[in-house]
Coordinates of C-alpha atoms in Angstrom, one line a residue:
S1 CA -20.5 28.9 12.1
A2 CA -18.2 31.7 13.2
G3 CA -16.0 30.6 16.3
R4 CA -16.4 26.8 15.5
G5 CA -13.2 25.0 14.5
V6 CA -12.8 21.5 13.0
R7 CA -12.2 19.0 15.8
S8 CA -9.2 16.7 15.5
S9 CA -8.9 13.3 17.3
G10 CA -7.1 15.0 20.2
G11 CA -10.0 17.4 21.2
G12 CA -9.7 21.2 20.8
R13 CA -9.6 23.1 17.5
L14 CA -7.3 22.0 14.9
G15 CA -4.1 24.1 15.3
R16 CA -4.9 25.0 18.9
P17 CA -4.1 22.9 21.9
P18 CA -6.9 22.6 24.3
G19 CA -7.3 25.7 26.4
S20 CA -5.1 27.8 23.9
S21 CA -6.3 31.1 22.6
T22 CA -3.4 31.5 20.1
A23 CA -4.4 30.5 16.6
S24 CA -1.9 28.4 14.7
V25 CA -2.0 26.6 11.4
H26 CA 0.0 23.7 12.6
D27 CA -1.6 21.0 14.9
S28 CA 1.2 19.9 17.1
R29 CA -0.8 17.0 18.3
M30 CA -0.9 15.4 14.8
R31 CA 0.8 11.9 15.1
R32 CA 2.6 10.0 12.5
L33 CA 1.1 6.7 11.6
A34 CA 4.2 5.0 12.7
D35 CA 3.3 1.5 11.6
A36 CA 1.3 2.3 8.5
R37 CA 2.4 0.3 5.5
E38 CA 2.2 1.2 1.9
H39 CA 2.3 -1.0 -1.1
L40 CA 5.9 -0.2 -1.7
D41 CA 6.9 -1.3 1.8
G42 CA 5.8 -4.9 1.5
A43 CA 6.4 -7.9 -0.8
L44 CA 6.4 -6.8 -4.4
S45 CA 5.5 -10.2 -5.9
D46 CA 2.3 -8.9 -7.6
R47 CA 3.9 -7.3 -10.6
R48 CA 0.5 -5.8 -11.9
A49 CA -0.3 -4.2 -8.5
L50 CA 3.3 -2.8 -8.5
E51 CA 3.0 -1.3 -11.9
G52 CA -0.4 0.1 -11.0
N53 CA 1.1 1.8 -7.9
L54 CA 3.8 3.4 -9.9
R55 CA 1.3 4.6 -12.4
D56 CA -0.8 6.1 -9.6
L57 CA 2.4 7.8 -8.4
L58 CA 3.1 9.1 -11.8
R59 CA -0.4 10.6 -12.0
I60 CA -0.3 12.1 -8.5
N61 CA 3.0 13.7 -9.2
R62 CA 1.6 15.2 -12.4
V63 CA -1.6 16.5 -11.0
F64 CA -0.1 17.9 -7.9
G65 CA 3.2 19.2 -9.2
G66 CA 5.4 16.9 -7.2
A67 CA 8.0 16.6 -9.9
E68 CA 8.1 20.3 -10.6
L69 CA 8.8 20.9 -6.8
S70 CA 11.9 18.9 -7.2
V71 CA 13.0 20.5 -10.4
R72 CA 12.5 24.0 -8.7
A73 CA 14.7 22.9 -5.7
V74 CA 17.5 21.5 -7.7
R75 CA 17.5 24.6 -9.9
A76 CA 17.5 27.0 -6.8
L77 CA 20.3 24.8 -5.2
A78 CA 22.4 24.9 -8.4
A79 CA 22.0 28.6 -8.8
A80 CA 22.7 29.3 -5.1
Q81 CA 25.7 27.2 -5.0
S82 CA 27.0 28.9 -8.1
E83 CA 26.4 32.4 -6.6
A84 CA 28.0 31.4 -3.3
S85 CA 31.1 29.8 -4.7
G86 CA 31.7 32.0 -7.7
R87 CA 31.7 29.1 -10.0
A88 CA 29.2 26.6 -11.4
L89 CA 28.0 23.8 -9.1
D90 CA 28.7 21.4 -12.0
V91 CA 32.3 22.4 -12.3
A92 CA 32.9 22.6 -8.5
V93 CA 31.7 19.0 -8.0
S94 CA 32.4 17.2 -11.3
G95 CA 35.3 19.2 -12.5
R96 CA 33.6 19.0 -16.0
P97 CA 32.3 22.3 -17.2
G98 CA 28.5 22.4 -17.9
I99 CA 27.6 18.9 -16.5
L100 CA 25.6 18.6 -13.3
R101 CA 25.5 15.1 -11.9
V102 CA 22.3 14.2 -9.7
L103 CA 21.7 11.2 -7.6
D104 CA 17.9 10.4 -7.0
V105 CA 17.5 8.0 -4.2
G106 CA 14.2 6.1 -4.1
C107 CA 13.2 6.8 -7.6
G108 CA 10.2 4.8 -7.8
A109 CA 8.7 5.4 -11.3
A110 CA 11.5 7.7 -12.2
D111 CA 9.3 10.5 -13.3
I112 CA 11.3 13.1 -11.2
P113 CA 14.7 12.1 -12.9
V114 CA 12.9 12.5 -16.2
A115 CA 11.5 16.0 -15.2
L116 CA 15.0 17.0 -14.0
L117 CA 16.6 16.0 -17.3
R118 CA 14.0 17.9 -19.3
A119 CA 14.3 21.1 -17.1
R120 CA 16.4 24.1 -17.9
G121 CA 18.7 25.5 -15.3
P122 CA 22.2 26.8 -14.5
W123 CA 23.7 23.9 -16.2
R124 CA 24.4 23.0 -19.8
T125 CA 23.9 19.2 -19.4
M126 CA 22.5 17.0 -16.6
E127 CA 23.2 13.5 -15.8
V128 CA 21.0 11.7 -13.4
T129 CA 21.5 8.3 -11.7
A130 CA 18.3 7.1 -10.3
V131 CA 18.5 4.3 -7.7
D132 CA 15.9 2.3 -5.8
S133 CA 16.7 -0.4 -3.2
R134 CA 14.2 -2.8 -4.8
P135 CA 15.0 -4.3 -8.2
E136 CA 11.2 -5.1 -8.7
V137 CA 10.6 -1.2 -8.5
I138 CA 13.2 -0.6 -11.2
D139 CA 11.9 -3.3 -13.5
A140 CA 8.3 -2.0 -13.0
A141 CA 9.4 1.6 -13.7
R142 CA 10.9 0.4 -17.0
A143 CA 7.7 -1.6 -17.8
V144 CA 5.5 1.4 -17.0
T145 CA 7.7 3.9 -19.1
P146 CA 9.6 1.9 -21.6
A147 CA 11.3 5.1 -22.9
L148 CA 13.4 5.1 -19.7
A149 CA 15.6 2.4 -21.3
T150 CA 16.8 4.9 -24.0
M151 CA 16.6 8.2 -22.3
P152 CA 20.0 10.0 -22.7
N153 CA 21.9 10.8 -19.5
L154 CA 19.7 8.7 -17.3
T155 CA 21.0 5.7 -15.4
L156 CA 18.7 3.4 -13.4
A157 CA 20.3 1.2 -10.9
V158 CA 19.6 -0.9 -7.8
A159 CA 21.3 0.6 -4.8
D160 CA 20.5 1.0 -1.1
G161 CA 20.3 4.5 0.0
L162 CA 21.8 3.6 3.3
A163 CA 25.0 2.2 1.8
L164 CA 25.4 3.9 -1.6
P165 CA 28.0 2.3 -3.8
Y166 CA 29.4 5.7 -5.1
P167 CA 32.4 7.5 -3.8
D168 CA 32.0 10.7 -2.0
R169 CA 31.5 13.8 -4.0
S170 CA 30.4 11.8 -7.2
F171 CA 27.3 14.0 -7.5
G172 CA 26.6 17.7 -7.3
V173 CA 23.1 17.0 -5.9
A174 CA 21.5 14.2 -4.0
H175 CA 17.7 14.1 -4.1
A176 CA 15.1 12.0 -2.4
S177 CA 11.4 12.7 -2.7
L178 CA 8.9 11.0 -0.5
V179 CA 11.4 8.5 0.8
L180 CA 11.9 9.3 4.5
H181 CA 8.4 8.3 5.6
H182 CA 9.2 4.7 4.5
L183 CA 12.0 4.6 7.1
E184 CA 12.0 4.4 10.9
P185 CA 13.6 7.5 12.4
E186 CA 17.1 6.0 12.9
R187 CA 17.3 4.8 9.3
A188 CA 16.0 8.1 8.0
V189 CA 19.0 9.8 9.8
R190 CA 21.4 7.3 8.2
L191 CA 20.0 8.0 4.7
L192 CA 20.5 11.7 5.2
L193 CA 24.1 11.2 6.5
E194 CA 24.8 8.8 3.5

């Protein structure tokens, strides 16, 4: 009924601290599940379970548009950088006209790198290097989507996002989708600085 809000575990209405009369969409009392573990956080010895998990992630990204969000963000970043600098992002970073180099950290099933390669944007060609810190994830991604092995301009590699093996300024865009929640806060900051 009118005037009744959904209750959160902390009491009060969702979006309103107890005793507050100001409506808010954000519930500042929501807590992160700090020690919650996902399948990809644990041992990856069960190959069938890992492949099933990656298939689930592919389906979730397809249904809820996760890959498209990343495509739009990279497209907007490239366009804004081109406008701000007066030259194309790809030329500014790679020195090679028309080629935008993207690093995707924590690629999982590699559906986002594939979506980026298929997208149109303010670049003529895109090259994507997709990395994951766990070789089992890269192997499972290849098993789930065999076409990854022959996809032009896509490189899959094992690399730790906290200590990337690439020289600075090797890529015009660095991308990481749904990676930070796997890390403790200090490691998340290190990943962003890398």
